[in-house]
CSV table of N, CA and C in Angstrom, one decimal:
chain,number,residue,atom,x,y,z
A,958,MET,N,-21.3,-12.1,-7.9
A,958,MET,CA,-20.1,-11.3,-7.7
A,958,MET,C,-20.2,-10.0,-8.5
A,959,LEU,N,-20.6,-10.1,-9.7
A,959,LEU,CA,-20.7,-8.9,-10.5
A,959,LEU,C,-21.8,-7.9,-10.0
A,960,LYS,N,-22.8,-8.5,-9.4
A,960,LYS,CA,-23.9,-7.7,-8.8
A,960,LYS,C,-23.4,-6.9,-7.6
A,961,SER,N,-22.6,-7.5,-6.8
A,961,SER,CA,-22.0,-6.8,-5.6
A,961,SER,C,-21.0,-5.7,-6.0
A,962,LEU,N,-20.3,-6.0,-7.1
A,962,LEU,CA,-19.4,-5.0,-7.6
A,962,LEU,C,-20.1,-3.8,-8.2
A,963,LEU,N,-21.2,-4.0,-8.9
A,963,LEU,CA,-22.0,-3.0,-9.5
A,963,LEU,C,-22.7,-2.1,-8.5
A,964,ARG,N,-23.1,-2.8,-7.4
A,964,ARG,CA,-23.8,-2.1,-6.4
A,964,ARG,C,-22.9,-1.4,-5.3
A,965,LEU,N,-21.6,-1.6,-5.5
A,965,LEU,CA,-20.6,-1.1,-4.6
A,965,LEU,C,-20.7,-1.7,-3.2
A,966,ASP,N,-21.2,-2.9,-3.1
A,966,ASP,CA,-21.3,-3.6,-1.8
A,966,ASP,C,-19.9,-4.1,-1.4
A,967,GLU,N,-19.1,-4.5,-2.3
A,967,GLU,CA,-17.8,-5.0,-2.1
A,967,GLU,C,-16.7,-4.0,-2.5
A,968,MET,N,-15.7,-3.8,-1.7
A,968,MET,CA,-14.6,-2.9,-2.0
A,968,MET,C,-13.5,-3.7,-2.8
A,969,ILE,N,-13.1,-3.1,-3.9
A,969,ILE,CA,-12.0,-3.8,-4.6
A,969,ILE,C,-10.6,-3.1,-4.4
A,970,THR,N,-10.7,-1.9,-3.8
A,970,THR,CA,-9.4,-1.2,-3.6
A,970,THR,C,-8.5,-1.9,-2.6
A,971,PRO,N,-9.0,-2.5,-1.5
A,971,PRO,CA,-8.0,-3.2,-0.7
A,971,PRO,C,-7.3,-4.4,-1.4
A,972,LYS,N,-7.9,-4.9,-2.4
A,972,LYS,CA,-7.3,-6.0,-3.2
A,972,LYS,C,-6.3,-5.4,-4.1
A,973,ILE,N,-6.6,-4.3,-4.7
A,973,ILE,CA,-5.8,-3.6,-5.7
A,973,ILE,C,-4.5,-3.0,-5.0
A,974,ILE,N,-4.7,-2.5,-3.8
A,974,ILE,CA,-3.6,-1.9,-3.1
A,974,ILE,C,-2.4,-2.8,-2.9
A,975,ILE,N,-2.7,-4.1,-2.8
A,975,ILE,CA,-1.6,-5.1,-2.7
A,975,ILE,C,-0.7,-5.1,-3.9
A,976,VAL,N,-1.4,-5.0,-5.1
A,976,VAL,CA,-0.6,-4.9,-6.3
A,976,VAL,C,0.2,-3.7,-6.4
A,977,PHE,N,-0.4,-2.5,-6.0
A,977,PHE,CA,0.4,-1.3,-5.9
A,977,PHE,C,1.5,-1.3,-4.9
A,978,TYR,N,1.3,-2.0,-3.9
A,978,TYR,CA,2.4,-2.2,-2.9
A,978,TYR,C,3.6,-2.9,-3.5
A,979,TRP,N,3.4,-4.0,-4.2
A,979,TRP,CA,4.5,-4.7,-4.8
A,979,TRP,C,5.1,-3.9,-5.9
A,980,LEU,N,4.3,-3.2,-6.7
A,980,LEU,CA,4.9,-2.4,-7.8
A,980,LEU,C,5.7,-1.2,-7.2
A,981,GLY,N,5.3,-0.7,-6.1
A,981,GLY,CA,6.0,0.4,-5.4
A,981,GLY,C,7.4,-0.1,-4.9
A,982,ILE,N,7.4,-1.3,-4.3
A,982,ILE,CA,8.6,-1.9,-3.8
A,982,ILE,C,9.6,-2.2,-5.0
A,983,ILE,N,9.1,-2.7,-6.1
A,983,ILE,CA,9.9,-2.9,-7.2
A,983,ILE,C,10.5,-1.6,-7.7
A,984,ALA,N,9.7,-0.5,-7.8
A,984,ALA,CA,10.1,0.8,-8.3
A,984,ALA,C,11.2,1.4,-7.4
A,985,VAL,N,11.0,1.2,-6.1
A,985,VAL,CA,12.0,1.7,-5.1
A,985,VAL,C,13.3,1.0,-5.2
A,986,LEU,N,13.2,-0.3,-5.3
A,986,LEU,CA,14.5,-1.1,-5.5
A,986,LEU,C,15.2,-0.7,-6.8
A,987,PHE,N,14.4,-0.6,-7.9
A,987,PHE,CA,15.0,-0.2,-9.1
A,987,PHE,C,15.7,1.2,-9.0
A,988,SER,N,15.0,2.1,-8.4
A,988,SER,CA,15.5,3.5,-8.2
A,988,SER,C,16.8,3.5,-7.4
A,989,GLY,N,16.8,2.7,-6.3
A,989,GLY,CA,18.0,2.7,-5.4
A,989,GLY,C,19.1,2.0,-6.1
A,990,ILE,N,18.9,0.9,-6.8
A,990,ILE,CA,20.0,0.3,-7.5
A,990,ILE,C,20.6,1.2,-8.6
A,991,THR,N,19.7,1.9,-9.3
A,991,THR,CA,20.1,2.8,-10.4
A,991,THR,C,20.9,3.9,-9.8
A,992,ALA,N,20.5,4.4,-8.6
A,992,ALA,CA,21.3,5.5,-7.9
A,992,ALA,C,22.7,5.0,-7.6
A,993,ILE,N,22.8,3.8,-7.1
A,993,ILE,CA,24.1,3.2,-6.8
A,993,ILE,C,25.0,3.0,-8.0
A,994,ILE,N,24.4,2.5,-9.1
A,994,ILE,CA,25.2,2.2,-10.3
A,994,ILE,C,25.5,3.5,-11.0
A,995,ALA,N,24.6,4.5,-11.0
A,995,ALA,CA,24.9,5.7,-11.7
A,995,ALA,C,25.9,6.6,-11.2
A,996,GLY,N,26.3,6.4,-9.9
A,996,GLY,CA,27.4,7.2,-9.3
A,996,GLY,C,28.7,6.9,-10.0
A,997,SER,N,29.6,8.0,-10.0
A,997,SER,CA,30.9,7.8,-10.6
A,997,SER,C,31.8,7.0,-9.7
A,998,TYR,N,32.9,6.5,-10.2
A,998,TYR,CA,33.8,5.7,-9.4
A,998,TYR,C,34.4,6.5,-8.2
A,999,SER,N,34.7,7.8,-8.4
A,999,SER,CA,35.2,8.6,-7.3
A,999,SER,C,34.2,8.9,-6.3
A,1000,GLU,N,32.9,8.9,-6.6
A,1000,GLU,CA,31.9,9.2,-5.6
A,1000,GLU,C,31.1,7.9,-5.3
A,1001,PHE,N,31.7,6.8,-5.4
A,1001,PHE,CA,31.0,5.5,-5.2
A,1001,PHE,C,30.4,5.4,-3.8
A,1002,PHE,N,31.1,5.8,-2.8
A,1002,PHE,CA,30.7,5.7,-1.4
A,1002,PHE,C,29.4,6.5,-1.2
A,1003,SER,N,29.4,7.8,-1.7
A,1003,SER,CA,28.2,8.6,-1.5
A,1003,SER,C,27.1,8.1,-2.3
A,1004,SER,N,27.3,7.6,-3.5
A,1004,SER,CA,26.2,7.1,-4.3
A,1004,SER,C,25.7,5.8,-3.7
A,1005,PHE,N,26.5,5.0,-3.1
A,1005,PHE,CA,26.1,3.8,-2.5
A,1005,PHE,C,25.2,4.1,-1.2
A,1006,ILE,N,25.7,5.0,-0.4
A,1006,ILE,CA,24.9,5.4,0.8
A,1006,ILE,C,23.6,6.0,0.3
A,1007,GLY,N,23.6,6.9,-0.7
A,1007,GLY,CA,22.4,7.5,-1.2
A,1007,GLY,C,21.4,6.5,-1.8
A,1008,GLY,N,21.9,5.5,-2.5
A,1008,GLY,CA,21.1,4.4,-3.0
A,1008,GLY,C,20.5,3.6,-1.9
A,1009,LEU,N,21.3,3.3,-0.9
A,1009,LEU,CA,20.7,2.5,0.2
A,1009,LEU,C,19.7,3.3,1.0
A,1010,ALA,N,19.9,4.6,1.1
A,1010,ALA,CA,18.9,5.5,1.8
A,1010,ALA,C,17.6,5.5,1.0
A,1011,ILE,N,17.7,5.6,-0.4
A,1011,ILE,CA,16.5,5.6,-1.2
A,1011,ILE,C,15.8,4.2,-1.0
A,1012,ILE,N,16.5,3.1,-1.0
A,1012,ILE,CA,15.8,1.8,-0.8
A,1012,ILE,C,15.1,1.7,0.6
A,1013,VAL,N,15.8,2.1,1.6
A,1013,VAL,CA,15.3,1.9,3.0
A,1013,VAL,C,14.1,2.9,3.2
A,1014,ILE,N,14.3,4.1,2.9
A,1014,ILE,CA,13.3,5.1,3.2
A,1014,ILE,C,12.1,4.9,2.2
A,1015,GLY,N,12.4,4.5,1.0
A,1015,GLY,CA,11.3,4.3,0.0
A,1015,GLY,C,10.5,3.1,0.4
A,1016,ILE,N,11.1,2.0,0.8
A,1016,ILE,CA,10.3,0.8,1.2
A,1016,ILE,C,9.4,1.1,2.4
A,1017,ILE,N,10.0,1.9,3.4
A,1017,ILE,CA,9.2,2.2,4.6
A,1017,ILE,C,8.0,3.2,4.1
A,1018,SER,N,8.3,4.1,3.3
A,1018,SER,CA,7.3,5.0,2.8
A,1018,SER,C,6.1,4.3,2.1
A,1019,VAL,N,6.5,3.4,1.2
A,1019,VAL,CA,5.5,2.6,0.4
A,1019,VAL,C,4.7,1.8,1.4
A,1020,ARG,N,5.3,1.2,2.4
A,1020,ARG,CA,4.6,0.3,3.3
A,1020,ARG,C,3.6,1.2,4.2
A,1021,VAL,N,4.1,2.3,4.7
A,1021,VAL,CA,3.2,3.1,5.5
A,1021,VAL,C,2.0,3.7,4.7
A,1022,SER,N,2.3,4.2,3.5
A,1022,SER,CA,1.2,4.7,2.7
A,1022,SER,C,0.1,3.6,2.4
A,1023,CYS,N,0.6,2.4,2.1
A,1023,CYS,CA,-0.4,1.4,1.8
A,1023,CYS,C,-1.1,1.0,3.0
A,1024,GLU,N,-0.4,0.9,4.2
A,1024,GLU,CA,-1.1,0.6,5.4
A,1024,GLU,C,-2.1,1.6,5.8
A,1025,LEU,N,-1.9,2.9,5.6
A,1025,LEU,CA,-2.9,3.9,5.9
A,1025,LEU,C,-4.1,3.8,5.0
A,1026,ILE,N,-3.9,3.4,3.8
A,1026,ILE,CA,-5.1,3.2,2.9
A,1026,ILE,C,-5.9,2.0,3.3
A,1027,ILE,N,-5.2,0.9,3.7
A,1027,ILE,CA,-5.9,-0.3,4.2
A,1027,ILE,C,-6.6,0.0,5.5
A,1028,LEU,N,-6.0,0.9,6.3
A,1028,LEU,CA,-6.6,1.3,7.6
A,1028,LEU,C,-7.9,2.0,7.4
A,1029,LEU,N,-8.0,2.9,6.4
A,1029,LEU,CA,-9.2,3.6,6.2
A,1029,LEU,C,-10.3,2.6,5.8
A,1030,PHE,N,-10.0,1.6,5.0
A,1030,PHE,CA,-11.0,0.6,4.7
A,1030,PHE,C,-11.4,-0.3,5.8
A,1031,ASN,N,-10.5,-0.6,6.7
A,1031,ASN,CA,-10.8,-1.4,7.9
A,1031,ASN,C,-11.7,-0.6,8.9
A,1032,ILE,N,-11.4,0.7,9.0
A,1032,ILE,CA,-12.3,1.6,9.8
A,1032,ILE,C,-13.7,1.6,9.2
A,1033,TYR,N,-13.8,1.7,7.9
A,1033,TYR,CA,-15.1,1.7,7.3
A,1033,TYR,C,-15.8,0.4,7.6
A,1034,ALA,N,-15.1,-0.7,7.5
A,1034,ALA,CA,-15.8,-2.0,7.7
A,1034,ALA,C,-16.2,-2.1,9.1
A,1035,LYS,N,-15.5,-1.7,10.1
A,1035,LYS,CA,-15.8,-1.7,11.5
A,1035,LYS,C,-17.0,-0.8,11.8
A,1036,LEU,N,-17.0,0.4,11.2
A,1036,LEU,CA,-18.2,1.3,11.4
A,1036,LEU,C,-19.4,0.7,10.8
A,1037,LYS,N,-19.3,0.1,9.6
A,1037,LYS,CA,-20.5,-0.6,9.0
A,1037,LYS,C,-21.0,-1.7,9.9
A,1038,GLU,N,-20.1,-2.5,10.5
A,1038,GLU,CA,-20.5,-3.5,11.4
A,1038,GLU,C,-21.1,-3.0,12.7
A,1039,ILE,N,-20.6,-1.9,13.2
A,1039,ILE,CA,-21.2,-1.3,14.4
A,1039,ILE,C,-22.6,-0.8,14.1
A,1040,THR,N,-22.8,-0.1,12.9
A,1040,THR,CA,-24.1,0.4,12.5
A,1040,THR,C,-25.1,-0.8,12.4
A,1041,GLU,N,-24.7,-1.9,11.8
A,1041,GLU,CA,-25.6,-3.0,11.7
A,1041,GLU,C,-26.0,-3.6,13.0
A,1042,ASN,N,-25.0,-3.6,13.9
A,1042,ASN,CA,-25.3,-4.2,15.3
A,1042,ASN,C,-26.1,-3.3,16.2
A,1043,THR,N,-26.1,-2.1,15.9
A,1043,THR,CA,-26.8,-1.1,16.8
A,1043,THR,C,-28.2,-0.7,16.2
A,1044,LYS,N,-28.6,-1.2,15.1
A,1044,LYS,CA,-29.9,-0.9,14.6
A,1044,LYS,C,-31.0,-1.3,15.5
A,1045,ILE,N,-32.0,-0.5,15.7
A,1045,ILE,CA,-33.1,-0.8,16.5
A,1045,ILE,C,-34.1,-1.7,15.8
A,1046,LYS,N,-34.3,-2.9,16.4
A,1046,LYS,CA,-35.2,-3.9,15.7
A,1046,LYS,C,-36.6,-3.7,16.3
A,1047,PRO,N,-37.6,-3.7,15.4
A,1047,PRO,CA,-39.0,-3.6,15.9
A,1047,PRO,C,-39.5,-4.8,16.6
């Protein structure tokens, strides 16, 4: 396993991106809840709507960005597979 990591045969970023996804979700939830709580009593409705918007848009943004990164690695894997299957054998 160490040999494949040192030779860069195996990608570790797809595994790490899952951790960043969950950390991003936690950060978005924390930010949204903080925005809801930080609003004053007279502006509770606007801070509540703003906090919910932060949570919804933030979760979608984190998900899309992580999916795009994973997509790049999936494209790389498929291209590598196509290259191996189309090699001319003597």
